[in-house]
PDB file of C-alpha atoms in Angstrom:
ATOM      1  CA  MET A1043     107.615 118.079  87.645  1.00 69.00           C
ATOM      2  CA  THR A1044     109.786 118.520  91.048  1.00 83.00           C
ATOM      3  CA  ARG A1045     108.193 121.865  91.378  1.00 88.00           C
ATOM      4  CA  GLN A1046     105.016 120.534  90.943  1.00 90.00           C
ATOM      5  CA  MET A1047     105.853 117.839  93.509  1.00 86.00           C
ATOM      6  CA  LEU A1048     107.031 120.178  96.232  1.00 90.00           C
ATOM      7  CA  THR A1049     103.989 122.633  95.635  1.00 93.00           C
ATOM      8  CA  PHE A1050     101.621 119.763  95.981  1.00 89.00           C
ATOM      9  CA  ALA A1051     103.196 118.633  99.089  1.00 86.00           C
ATOM     10  CA  ALA A1052     103.022 122.233 100.489  1.00 91.00           C
ATOM     11  CA  ILE A1053      99.401 122.576  99.299  1.00 91.00           C
ATOM     12  CA  GLY A1054      98.661 119.219 100.997  1.00 86.00           C
ATOM     13  CA  VAL A1055     100.164 120.251 104.266  1.00 86.00           C
ATOM     14  CA  LEU A1056      97.695 123.207 104.161  1.00 92.00           C
ATOM     15  CA  ASN A1057      95.039 121.093 103.212  1.00 88.00           C
ATOM     16  CA  THR A1058      95.603 118.562 106.079  1.00 85.00           C
ATOM     17  CA  GLY A1059      95.051 121.617 108.454  1.00 90.00           C
ATOM     18  CA  THR A1060      91.957 122.593 106.334  1.00 91.00           C
ATOM     19  CA  TYR A1061      90.708 118.931 106.842  1.00 90.00           C
ATOM     20  CA  TYR A1062      91.954 118.309 110.587  1.00 90.00           C
ATOM     21  CA  ALA A1063      90.379 121.221 112.277  1.00 95.00           C
ATOM     22  CA  PRO A1064      86.872 120.659 111.211  1.00 94.00           C
ATOM     23  CA  TYR A1065      87.725 116.964 111.809  1.00 93.00           C
ATOM     24  CA  LEU A1066      88.571 117.891 115.719  1.00 95.00           C
ATOM     25  CA  LEU A1067      85.395 120.024 115.723  1.00 97.00           C
ATOM     26  CA  PHE A1068      83.047 117.261 114.793  1.00 97.00           C
ATOM     27  CA  LEU A1069      84.703 114.486 116.558  1.00 95.00           C
ATOM     28  CA  PRO A1070      82.857 115.104 119.955  1.00 96.00           C
ATOM     29  CA  HIS A1071      79.616 114.841 118.282  1.00 97.00           C
ATOM     30  CA  MET A1072      79.757 112.169 115.810  1.00 97.00           C
ATOM     31  CA  PRO A1073      81.304 108.991 115.108  1.00 95.00           C
ATOM     32  CA  TYR A1074      85.073 109.441 113.961  1.00 90.00           C
ATOM     33  CA  LEU A1075      84.338 107.811 110.530  1.00 90.00           C
ATOM     34  CA  ALA A1076      81.329 110.439 110.069  1.00 94.00           C
ATOM     35  CA  ALA A1077      83.746 113.204 111.237  1.00 94.00           C
ATOM     36  CA  HIS A1078      86.273 112.077 108.624  1.00 87.00           C
ATOM     37  CA  ILE A1079      83.853 111.906 106.024  1.00 88.00           C
ATOM     38  CA  LEU A1080      82.320 115.367 106.580  1.00 91.00           C
ATOM     39  CA  ALA A1081      85.956 116.982 106.861  1.00 91.00           C
ATOM     40  CA  THR A1082      87.350 115.285 103.637  1.00 83.00           C
ATOM     41  CA  PHE A1083      84.227 116.913 101.561  1.00 83.00           C
ATOM     42  CA  ILE A1084      84.856 120.420 103.151  1.00 85.00           C
ATOM     43  CA  SER A1085      88.837 120.154 102.401  1.00 89.00           C
ATOM     44  CA  MET A1086      88.121 119.159  98.732  1.00 86.00           C
ATOM     45  CA  THR A1087      86.942 122.573  97.357  1.00 84.00           C
ATOM     46  CA  GLY A1088      89.760 124.486  98.463  1.00 87.00           C
ATOM     47  CA  SER A1089      92.381 121.931  97.399  1.00 90.00           C
ATOM     48  CA  PHE A1090      91.036 121.939  93.955  1.00 91.00           C
ATOM     49  CA  PHE A1091      91.574 125.633  93.441  1.00 93.00           C
ATOM     50  CA  LEU A1092      94.706 125.862  95.210  1.00 93.00           C
ATOM     51  CA  ASN A1093      96.125 123.008  92.990  1.00 92.00           C
ATOM     52  CA  ALA A1094      94.786 124.132  90.001  1.00 93.00           C
ATOM     53  CA  ARG A1095      96.396 127.770  90.590  1.00 94.00           C
ATOM     54  CA  PHE A1096      99.728 127.085  92.202  1.00 95.00           C
ATOM     55  CA  THR A1097     100.499 123.567  91.554  1.00 93.00           C
ATOM     56  CA  TYR A1098      99.631 123.010  87.926  1.00 92.00           C
ATOM     57  CA  ARG A1099      99.201 126.412  87.090  1.00 93.00           C
ATOM     58  CA  THR A1100      96.131 125.634  84.796  1.00 92.00           C
ATOM     59  CA  ARG A1101      92.889 127.169  84.623  1.00 91.00           C
ATOM     60  CA  PRO A1102      90.087 125.713  86.927  1.00 91.00           C
ATOM     61  CA  THR A1103      87.020 124.329  84.623  1.00 91.00           C
ATOM     62  CA  LEU A1104      83.905 122.996  85.672  1.00 91.00           C
ATOM     63  CA  ARG A1105      84.935 119.731  83.915  1.00 90.00           C
ATOM     64  CA  LYS A1106      88.137 119.422  86.182  1.00 90.00           C
ATOM     65  CA  PHE A1107      86.286 120.473  89.128  1.00 87.00           C
ATOM     66  CA  LEU A1108      83.741 117.880  88.626  1.00 88.00           C
ATOM     67  CA  LEU A1109      86.794 115.084  87.918  1.00 88.00           C
ATOM     68  CA  PHE A1110      88.767 116.345  90.850  1.00 85.00           C
ATOM     69  CA  PRO A1111      86.799 114.121  93.390  1.00 82.00           C
ATOM     70  CA  LEU A1112      88.454 111.337  91.699  1.00 81.00           C
ATOM     71  CA  THR A1113      91.701 112.330  93.304  1.00 79.00           C
ATOM     72  CA  ASN A1114      89.934 112.852  96.649  1.00 76.00           C
ATOM     73  CA  ALA A1115      88.396 109.228  95.987  1.00 82.00           C
ATOM     74  CA  ALA A1116      91.944 107.658  95.891  1.00 81.00           C
ATOM     75  CA  ASN A1117      92.617 109.778  99.171  1.00 81.00           C
ATOM     76  CA  PHE A1118      89.500 109.053 100.784  1.00 83.00           C
ATOM     77  CA  VAL A1119      89.817 105.104 100.099  1.00 90.00           C
ATOM     78  CA  ILE A1120      93.376 105.024 101.566  1.00 90.00           C
ATOM     79  CA  THR A1121      92.785 107.364 104.604  1.00 88.00           C
ATOM     80  CA  THR A1122      89.364 105.989 105.407  1.00 90.00           C
ATOM     81  CA  THR A1123      90.732 102.567 105.548  1.00 93.00           C
ATOM     82  CA  GLY A1124      94.064 103.572 107.265  1.00 92.00           C
ATOM     83  CA  VAL A1125      92.073 105.323 109.722  1.00 92.00           C
ATOM     84  CA  TYR A1126      89.789 102.178 110.267  1.00 94.00           C
ATOM     85  CA  VAL A1127      93.042  99.855 110.704  1.00 95.00           C
ATOM     86  CA  LEU A1128      94.888 102.292 113.013  1.00 94.00           C
ATOM     87  CA  VAL A1129      91.781 103.002 115.068  1.00 94.00           C
ATOM     88  CA  ASP A1130      89.818  99.807 115.299  1.00 96.00           C
ATOM     89  CA  LEU A1131      92.351  97.213 114.715  1.00 96.00           C
ATOM     90  CA  LEU A1132      95.596  98.672 116.123  1.00 96.00           C
ATOM     91  CA  HIS A1133      93.924 100.813 118.806  1.00 96.00           C
ATOM     92  CA  PHE A1134      95.644 104.090 117.864  1.00 95.00           C
ATOM     93  CA  SER A1135      93.939 107.505 118.963  1.00 93.00           C
ATOM     94  CA  SER A1136      91.217 108.606 116.770  1.00 91.00           C
ATOM     95  CA  ARG A1137      92.727 112.040 117.168  1.00 88.00           C
ATOM     96  CA  LEU A1138      96.214 111.222 115.533  1.00 90.00           C
ATOM     97  CA  SER A1139      95.205 108.363 113.107  1.00 91.00           C
ATOM     98  CA  PRO A1140      93.977 110.424 110.186  1.00 87.00           C
ATOM     99  CA  LEU A1141      97.526 112.071 109.925  1.00 85.00           C
ATOM    100  CA  LEU A1142      99.098 109.005 109.976  1.00 88.00           C
ATOM    101  CA  ALA A1143      96.569 107.524 107.254  1.00 88.00           C
ATOM    102  CA  SER A1144      97.099 110.548 104.964  1.00 84.00           C
ATOM    103  CA  LEU A1145     100.917 109.998 104.681  1.00 83.00           C
ATOM    104  CA  GLY A1146     100.304 106.730 102.542  1.00 78.00           C
ATOM    105  CA  ALA A1147      97.698 108.680 100.276  1.00 81.00           C
ATOM    106  CA  ILE A1148     100.194 111.454  98.931  1.00 81.00           C
ATOM    107  CA  PRO A1149     101.831 109.739  96.182  1.00 82.00           C
ATOM    108  CA  VAL A1150      98.426 108.385  94.652  1.00 82.00           C
ATOM    109  CA  THR A1151      96.781 111.460  95.067  1.00 84.00           C
ATOM    110  CA  PHE A1152      99.390 113.394  93.144  1.00 87.00           C
ATOM    111  CA  VAL A1153      99.543 110.794  90.133  1.00 87.00           C
ATOM    112  CA  VAL A1154      95.744 110.927  89.994  1.00 86.00           C
ATOM    113  CA  SER A1155      95.514 114.777  90.258  1.00 87.00           C
ATOM    114  CA  ARG A1156      98.107 115.715  87.725  1.00 89.00           C
ATOM    115  CA  TRP A1157      96.151 113.316  85.209  1.00 88.00           C
ATOM    116  CA  ILE A1158      92.962 115.402  85.868  1.00 87.00           C
ATOM    117  CA  MET A1159      94.475 119.136  85.830  1.00 89.00           C
ATOM    118  CA  LEU A1160      96.832 118.629  83.046  1.00 88.00           C
ATOM    119  CA  PRO A1161      96.338 117.981  79.312  1.00 70.00           C
ATOM    120  CA  LYS A1162      97.718 114.700  78.143  1.00 68.00           C
ATOM    121  CA  ALA A1163     100.366 116.399  76.077  1.00 48.00           C
ATOM    122  CA  GLU A1164     101.763 117.722  79.241  1.00 51.00           C
ATOM    123  CA  THR A1165     101.677 114.573  81.467  1.00 48.00           C
ATOM    124  CA  ALA A1166     103.010 112.393  78.591  1.00 49.00           C
ATOM    125  CA  GLY A1167     106.544 112.679  80.243  1.00 51.00           C
ATOM    126  CA  ILE A1168     105.634 110.844  83.041  1.00 47.00           C
ATOM    127  CA  ALA A1169     107.017 107.429  83.404  1.00 42.00           C
TER     128      ALA A1169
END
């Protein structure tokens, strides 16, 4: 499981860039939450295939692909709440807040994605 966590984290760094570049491109043209939502959806597909192949070493299936947004749902709720709190309540920069908010989502996203991507027998060892 340690290899999975490290690989998941490395892919997460790559996926953060995949999210952040479109976010910055959209930001001048729309409200920050709209830019956040659109960038999140763009980065989701790549994250699914990279995690299937490298983190969990499992075959990507349509079922897993359709369930994978649950991992992003957890991430989305945590990061969207974080972005809102950081920008609107704490007056942080809307350019940097998504990066800070994403730190809190990593552990939850890992647990949910592992549950979706691996058969129950393989995840039974998690406590």
